[in-house]
Coordinates of C-alpha atoms in Angstrom, one line a residue:
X1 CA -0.4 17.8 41.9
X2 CA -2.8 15.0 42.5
X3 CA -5.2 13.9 39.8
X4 CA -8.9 14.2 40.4
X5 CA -9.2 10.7 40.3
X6 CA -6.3 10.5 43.1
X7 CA -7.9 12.8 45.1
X8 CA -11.6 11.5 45.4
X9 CA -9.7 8.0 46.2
X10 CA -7.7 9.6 48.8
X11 CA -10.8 10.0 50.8
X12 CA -12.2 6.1 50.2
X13 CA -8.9 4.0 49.6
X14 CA -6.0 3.0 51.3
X15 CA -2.3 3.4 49.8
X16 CA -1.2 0.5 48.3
X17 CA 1.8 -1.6 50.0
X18 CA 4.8 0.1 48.9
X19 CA 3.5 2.7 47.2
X20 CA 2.1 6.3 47.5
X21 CA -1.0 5.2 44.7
X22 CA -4.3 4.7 46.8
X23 CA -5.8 1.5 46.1
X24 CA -9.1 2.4 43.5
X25 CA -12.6 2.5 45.1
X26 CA -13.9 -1.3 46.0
X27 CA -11.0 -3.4 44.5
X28 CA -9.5 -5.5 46.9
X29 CA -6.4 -5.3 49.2
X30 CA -4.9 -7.5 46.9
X31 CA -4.4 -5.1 44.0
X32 CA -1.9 -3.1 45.8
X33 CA 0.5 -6.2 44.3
X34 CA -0.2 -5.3 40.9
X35 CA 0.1 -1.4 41.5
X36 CA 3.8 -2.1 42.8
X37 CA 4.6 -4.7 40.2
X38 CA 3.5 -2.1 37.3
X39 CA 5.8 0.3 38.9
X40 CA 8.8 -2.0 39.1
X41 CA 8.0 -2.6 35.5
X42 CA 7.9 0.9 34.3
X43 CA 6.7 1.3 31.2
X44 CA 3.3 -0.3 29.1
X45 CA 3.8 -0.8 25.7
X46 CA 0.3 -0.7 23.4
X47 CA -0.5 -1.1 19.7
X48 CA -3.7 0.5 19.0
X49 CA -5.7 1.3 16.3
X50 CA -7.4 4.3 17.8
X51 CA -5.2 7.4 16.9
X52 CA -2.8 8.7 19.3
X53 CA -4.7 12.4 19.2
X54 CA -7.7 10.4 20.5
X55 CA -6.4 8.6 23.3
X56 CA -4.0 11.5 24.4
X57 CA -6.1 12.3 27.7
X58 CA -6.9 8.9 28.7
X59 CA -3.0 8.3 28.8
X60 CA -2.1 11.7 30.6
X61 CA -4.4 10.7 32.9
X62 CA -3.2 6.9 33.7
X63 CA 0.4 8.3 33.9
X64 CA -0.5 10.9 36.4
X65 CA -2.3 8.4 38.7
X66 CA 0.2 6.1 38.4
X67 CA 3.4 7.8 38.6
X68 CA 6.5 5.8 37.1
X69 CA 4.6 4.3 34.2
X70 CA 5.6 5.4 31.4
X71 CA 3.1 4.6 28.1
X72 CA 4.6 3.8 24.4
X73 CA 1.6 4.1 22.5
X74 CA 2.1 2.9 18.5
X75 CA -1.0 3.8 16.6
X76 CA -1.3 1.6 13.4
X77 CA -4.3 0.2 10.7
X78 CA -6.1 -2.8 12.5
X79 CA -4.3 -4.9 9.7
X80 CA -0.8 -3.7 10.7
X81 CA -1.3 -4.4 13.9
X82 CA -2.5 -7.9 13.5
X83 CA 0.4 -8.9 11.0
X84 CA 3.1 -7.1 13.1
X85 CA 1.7 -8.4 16.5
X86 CA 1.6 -12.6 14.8
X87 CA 5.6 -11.4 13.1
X88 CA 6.4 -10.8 16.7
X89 CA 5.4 -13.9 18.2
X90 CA 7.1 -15.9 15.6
X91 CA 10.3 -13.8 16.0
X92 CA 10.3 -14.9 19.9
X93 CA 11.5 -11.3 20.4
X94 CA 8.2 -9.9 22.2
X95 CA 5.7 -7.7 21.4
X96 CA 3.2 -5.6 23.1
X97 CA 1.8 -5.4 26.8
X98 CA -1.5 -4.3 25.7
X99 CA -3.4 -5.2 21.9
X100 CA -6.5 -2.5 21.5
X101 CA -8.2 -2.0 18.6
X102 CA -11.8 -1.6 16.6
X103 CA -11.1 -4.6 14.5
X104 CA -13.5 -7.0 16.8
X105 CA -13.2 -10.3 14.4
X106 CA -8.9 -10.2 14.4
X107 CA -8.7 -9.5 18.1
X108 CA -11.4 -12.6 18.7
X109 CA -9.3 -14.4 16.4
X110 CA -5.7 -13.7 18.2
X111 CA -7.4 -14.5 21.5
X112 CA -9.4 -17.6 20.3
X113 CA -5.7 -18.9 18.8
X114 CA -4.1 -18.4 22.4
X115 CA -2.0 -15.5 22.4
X116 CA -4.1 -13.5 25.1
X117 CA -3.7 -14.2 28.8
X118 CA -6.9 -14.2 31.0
X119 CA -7.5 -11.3 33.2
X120 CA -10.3 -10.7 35.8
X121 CA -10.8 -6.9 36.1
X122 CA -12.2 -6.0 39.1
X123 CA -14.2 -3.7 36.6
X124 CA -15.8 -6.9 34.7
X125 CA -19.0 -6.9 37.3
X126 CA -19.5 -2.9 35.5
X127 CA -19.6 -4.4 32.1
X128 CA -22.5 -5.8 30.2
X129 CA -22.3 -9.6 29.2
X130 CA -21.7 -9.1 25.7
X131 CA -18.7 -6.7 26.0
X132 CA -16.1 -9.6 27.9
X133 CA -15.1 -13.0 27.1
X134 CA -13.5 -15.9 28.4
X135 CA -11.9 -12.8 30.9
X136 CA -9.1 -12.4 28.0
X137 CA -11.3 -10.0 25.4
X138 CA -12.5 -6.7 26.6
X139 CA -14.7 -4.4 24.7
X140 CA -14.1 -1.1 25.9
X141 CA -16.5 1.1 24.4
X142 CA -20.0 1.1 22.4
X143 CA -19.7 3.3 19.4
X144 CA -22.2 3.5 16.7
X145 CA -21.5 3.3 12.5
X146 CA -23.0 6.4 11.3
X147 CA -23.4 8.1 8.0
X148 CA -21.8 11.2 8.0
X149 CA -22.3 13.7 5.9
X150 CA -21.3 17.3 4.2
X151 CA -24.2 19.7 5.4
X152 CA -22.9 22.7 2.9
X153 CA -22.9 20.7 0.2
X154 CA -25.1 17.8 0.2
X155 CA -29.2 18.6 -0.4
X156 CA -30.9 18.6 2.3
X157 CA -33.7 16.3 0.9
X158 CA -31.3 13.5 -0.3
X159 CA -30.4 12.9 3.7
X160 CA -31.2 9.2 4.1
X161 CA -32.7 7.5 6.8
X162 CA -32.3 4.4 6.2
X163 CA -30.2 2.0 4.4
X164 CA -32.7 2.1 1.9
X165 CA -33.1 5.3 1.4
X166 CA -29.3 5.5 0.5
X167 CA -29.6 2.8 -2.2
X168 CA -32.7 4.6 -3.4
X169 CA -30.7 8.1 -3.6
X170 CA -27.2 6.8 -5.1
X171 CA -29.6 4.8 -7.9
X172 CA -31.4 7.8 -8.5
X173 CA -28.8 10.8 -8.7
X174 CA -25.6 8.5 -9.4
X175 CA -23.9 11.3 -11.6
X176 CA -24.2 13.7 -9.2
X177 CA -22.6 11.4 -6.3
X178 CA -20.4 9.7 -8.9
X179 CA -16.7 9.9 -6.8
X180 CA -18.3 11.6 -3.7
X181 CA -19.3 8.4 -1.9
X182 CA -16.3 7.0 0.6
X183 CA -16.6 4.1 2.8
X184 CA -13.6 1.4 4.5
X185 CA -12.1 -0.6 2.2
X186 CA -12.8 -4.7 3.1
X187 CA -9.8 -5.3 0.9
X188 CA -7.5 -4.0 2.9
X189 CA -9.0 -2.3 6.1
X190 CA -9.5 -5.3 8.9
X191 CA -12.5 -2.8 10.5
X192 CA -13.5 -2.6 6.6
X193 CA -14.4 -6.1 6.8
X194 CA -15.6 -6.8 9.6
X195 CA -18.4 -3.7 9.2
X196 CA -19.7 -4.5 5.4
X197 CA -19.4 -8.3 6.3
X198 CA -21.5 -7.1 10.1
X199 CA -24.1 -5.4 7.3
X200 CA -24.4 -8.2 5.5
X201 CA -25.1 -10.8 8.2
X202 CA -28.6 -8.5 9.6
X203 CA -29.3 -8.0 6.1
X204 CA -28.5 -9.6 2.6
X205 CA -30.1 -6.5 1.2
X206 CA -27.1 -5.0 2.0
X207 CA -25.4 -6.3 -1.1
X208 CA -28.1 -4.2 -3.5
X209 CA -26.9 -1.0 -1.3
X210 CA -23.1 -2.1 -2.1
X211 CA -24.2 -2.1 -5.7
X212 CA -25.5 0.8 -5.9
X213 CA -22.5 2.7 -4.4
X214 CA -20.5 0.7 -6.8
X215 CA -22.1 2.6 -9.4
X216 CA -21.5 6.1 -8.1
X217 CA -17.5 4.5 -8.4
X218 CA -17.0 5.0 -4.3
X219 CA -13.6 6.2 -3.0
X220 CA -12.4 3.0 -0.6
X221 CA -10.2 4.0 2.3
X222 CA -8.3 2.1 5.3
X223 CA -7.9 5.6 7.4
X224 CA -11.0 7.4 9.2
X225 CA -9.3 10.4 9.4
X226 CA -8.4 10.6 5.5
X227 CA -12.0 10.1 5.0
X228 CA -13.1 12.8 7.0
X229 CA -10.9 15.5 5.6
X230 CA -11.8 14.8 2.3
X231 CA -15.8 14.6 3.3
X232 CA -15.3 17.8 5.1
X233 CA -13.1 19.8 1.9
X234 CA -16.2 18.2 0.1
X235 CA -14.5 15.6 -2.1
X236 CA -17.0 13.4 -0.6
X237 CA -20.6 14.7 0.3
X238 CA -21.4 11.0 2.4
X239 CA -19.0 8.3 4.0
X240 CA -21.0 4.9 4.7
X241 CA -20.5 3.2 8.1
X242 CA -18.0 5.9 9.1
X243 CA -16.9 4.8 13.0
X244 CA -19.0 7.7 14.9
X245 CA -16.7 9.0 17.2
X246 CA -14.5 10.8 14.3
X247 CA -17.8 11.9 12.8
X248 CA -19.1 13.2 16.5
X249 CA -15.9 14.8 17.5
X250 CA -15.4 16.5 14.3
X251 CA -18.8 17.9 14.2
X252 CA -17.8 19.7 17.1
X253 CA -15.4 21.9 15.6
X254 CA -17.2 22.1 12.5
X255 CA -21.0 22.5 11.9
X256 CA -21.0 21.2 8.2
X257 CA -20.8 17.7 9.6
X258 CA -24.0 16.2 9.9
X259 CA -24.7 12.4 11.3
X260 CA -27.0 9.9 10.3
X261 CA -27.5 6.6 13.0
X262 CA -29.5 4.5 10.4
X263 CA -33.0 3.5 11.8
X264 CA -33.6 0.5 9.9
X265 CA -30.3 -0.9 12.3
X266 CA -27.6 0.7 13.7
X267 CA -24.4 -1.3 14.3
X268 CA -22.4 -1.1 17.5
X269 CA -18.4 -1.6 17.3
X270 CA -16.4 -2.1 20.7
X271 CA -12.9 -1.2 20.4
X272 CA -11.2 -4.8 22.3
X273 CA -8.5 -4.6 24.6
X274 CA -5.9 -7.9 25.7
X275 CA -3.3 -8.8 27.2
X276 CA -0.8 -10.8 24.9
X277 CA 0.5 -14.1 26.7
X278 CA 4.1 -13.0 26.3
X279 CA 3.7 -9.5 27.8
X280 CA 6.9 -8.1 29.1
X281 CA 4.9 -5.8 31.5
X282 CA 1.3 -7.3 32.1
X283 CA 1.1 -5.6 35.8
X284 CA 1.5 -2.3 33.4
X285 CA -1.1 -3.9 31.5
X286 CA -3.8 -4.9 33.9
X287 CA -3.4 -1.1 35.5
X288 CA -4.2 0.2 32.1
X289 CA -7.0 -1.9 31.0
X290 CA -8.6 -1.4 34.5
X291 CA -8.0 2.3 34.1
X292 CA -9.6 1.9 30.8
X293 CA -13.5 0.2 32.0
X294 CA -13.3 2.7 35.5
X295 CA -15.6 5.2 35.8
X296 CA -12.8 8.1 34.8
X297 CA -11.0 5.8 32.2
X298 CA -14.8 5.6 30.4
X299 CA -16.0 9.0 31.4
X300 CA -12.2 10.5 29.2
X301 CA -13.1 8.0 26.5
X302 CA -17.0 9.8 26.3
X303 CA -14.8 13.1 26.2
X304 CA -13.6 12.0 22.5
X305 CA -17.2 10.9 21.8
X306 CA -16.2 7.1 22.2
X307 CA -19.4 6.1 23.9
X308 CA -19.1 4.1 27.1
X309 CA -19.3 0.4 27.1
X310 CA -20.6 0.9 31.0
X311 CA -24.3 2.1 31.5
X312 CA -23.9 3.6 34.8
X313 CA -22.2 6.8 33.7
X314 CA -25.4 9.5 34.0
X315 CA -24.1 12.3 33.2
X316 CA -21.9 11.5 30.3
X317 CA -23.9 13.5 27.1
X318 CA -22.4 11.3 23.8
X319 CA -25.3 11.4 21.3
X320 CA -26.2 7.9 20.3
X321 CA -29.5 5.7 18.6
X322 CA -32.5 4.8 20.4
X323 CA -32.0 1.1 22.2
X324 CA -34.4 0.0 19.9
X325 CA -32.2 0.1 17.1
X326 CA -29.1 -1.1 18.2
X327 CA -27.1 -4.2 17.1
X328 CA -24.0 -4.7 19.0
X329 CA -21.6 -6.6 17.8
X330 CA -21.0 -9.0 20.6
X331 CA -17.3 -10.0 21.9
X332 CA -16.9 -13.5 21.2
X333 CA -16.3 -16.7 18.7
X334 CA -19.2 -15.9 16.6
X335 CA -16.6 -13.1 15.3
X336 CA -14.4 -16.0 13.7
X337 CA -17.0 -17.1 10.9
X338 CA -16.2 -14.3 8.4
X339 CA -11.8 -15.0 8.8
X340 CA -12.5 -18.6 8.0
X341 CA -10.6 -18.2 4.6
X342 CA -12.7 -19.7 2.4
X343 CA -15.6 -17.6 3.7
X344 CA -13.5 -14.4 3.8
X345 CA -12.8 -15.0 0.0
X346 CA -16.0 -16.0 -1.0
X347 CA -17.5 -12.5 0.3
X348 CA -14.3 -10.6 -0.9
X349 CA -14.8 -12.3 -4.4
X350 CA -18.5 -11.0 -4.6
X351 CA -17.4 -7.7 -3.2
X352 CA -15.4 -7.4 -6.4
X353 CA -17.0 -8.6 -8.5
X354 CA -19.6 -5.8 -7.5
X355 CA -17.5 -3.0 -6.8
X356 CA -14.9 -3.5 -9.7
X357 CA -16.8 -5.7 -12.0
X358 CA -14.4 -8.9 -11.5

């Protein structure tokens, strides 16, 4: 049976050469090439940081419009994936067609040190200038850092609004949150990093917020998903800069999730997609990325509450902050400041010394 996608093509698009795949709406003759190339590859290999449950539709989907590619999806921390994907390339062995995950800085940092080939998506006119550079990074999607929240157990009035509300809460009622404040760990989470370190760049304030957590003695974590079970059994009553998505998607199922978007700023993440130099199927790749920034590949994405890097899909209903109050985190070199390693240990040194008193 033909896809949805497949079938509203059908009716704008002509077959590519050599294949029964109609070529997508508006992309040129000339990517019939890459749809039969994919297919003589067969199979698309991705490391990811976005878990398998969550990009289960989007890669059902790509597999049923183009038929005879077969996806290995591996799922790992943003930190794995960078040290496994730079072990690869060393080893000469190969290593993944595709590279997409939320940790912005290390994938600006793998492309900015070569090993990403450029690309230009026929999709790139759909994206706004912030989300693509040098036509080898990507970002796929626009998703907000929230504070999420236990509605069942947390008081009502000690909801924050802002960041400094949150400093002004945990100062004030530290007992009573002492263990049931979670956030990333910078330490050892590459995301982690990148969002504290984000923070800290609009705001220096951020650092008496950090102490003030410190002195609840906050639960650090590397996984989203451990920190939203444990928010949700009430372990924790609030996770700081949780990825919004998880937080979105769970609340779904379970009403005791509640969501904060900070209105003093709310920061943006795209989750960065490439395509490694030494792919051993980047016509696999290219289909997959493109599939990714369509109109369907975003619109599936928007299903798991990952909200849409494109602004021309109307009808998709993903809760997110006023514009006003917005601060993406662009694609691009500006990334690279906080992994020059001097930096990165300066901050992680007064991170410590704040969190764990050394």
């Amino acid at each position: 049976m033909l896809t949805a996608l497949a079938v509203a093509l059908l009716s704008t698009g002509a077959a590519a050469e050599g294949s029964d795949v109609p070529l997508p709406e508006g992309y040129p003759r000339s990517y019939a090439r890459i749809i039969e190339a994919a297919q003589k590859e067969g199979v698309l290999s991705i490391y990811s940081a976005t878990d398998a449950s969550e990009a289960a539709a989007l890669i059902r989907e790509f597999e049923a419009t183009y038929p005879g590619v077969r996806v290995e999806y591996a799922d790992q921390n943003s930190t794995e994936i960078y040290s496994r994907f730079i072990a690869e390339v060393a080893a000469g062995q190969g290593t993944a067609d595709l590279v997409w995950s939320s940790a912005m800085d290390l994938q600006v940092k793998l492309i900015n040190d070569g090993y990403a080939q450029a690309y230009a998506s026929p999709e790139k006119p759909n994206l706004p200038d912030w989300a693509v550079w040098k036509n080898e990074g990507y970002g796929t999607t626009a998703e907000p850092l929230v504070i999420a929240y236990n509605k069942r157990l947390m008081p009502p009035e000690d909801v924050p609004r802002t960041r400094a509300d949150l400093e002004k809460l945990l100062r004030a009622k530290k007992d009573f949150y002492r263990g049931k404040v979670a956030s990333y760990d910078p330490e050892r989470s590459g995301v982690g990093f990148l969002f504290i370190s984000q923070d800290v760049q609009i705001s220096r304030d951020t650092w008496n917020l950090v102490e003030a957590m410190a002195g609840t003695e906050p639960r650090l974590y590397t996984s989203t998903g451990a920190m939203m079970e444990r928010l949700v059994s009430g372990e924790h009553l609030l996770v700081y800069n949780m990825i919004g998505s998880y937080a979105l998607q769970r609340r779904k199922k379970d009403p005791s999730v509640g969501i904060v978007f900070p209105a003093d700023f709310t920061l943006t993440l795209s989750r960065i997609a490439f395509i490694p130099t030494e792919a051993r199927h980047p016509n696999a790749a290219k289909l997959f990325l493109d599939f990714m920034l369509s109109r369907r590949g975003q619109s599936l994405l928007a299903q798991r509450d990952m909200t849409p890097v494109r602004t021309d899909l109307g009808d998709v209903d993903v809760p997110r902050p006023p514009a006003e109050q917005v601060r993406a985190i662009r694609v691009g070199p500006q990334l690279l400041a906080n992994l020059d390693q001097l930096t990165r240990l300066r901050f992680l040194k007064q991170w410590k010394r704040i969190v764990r008193g050394r």
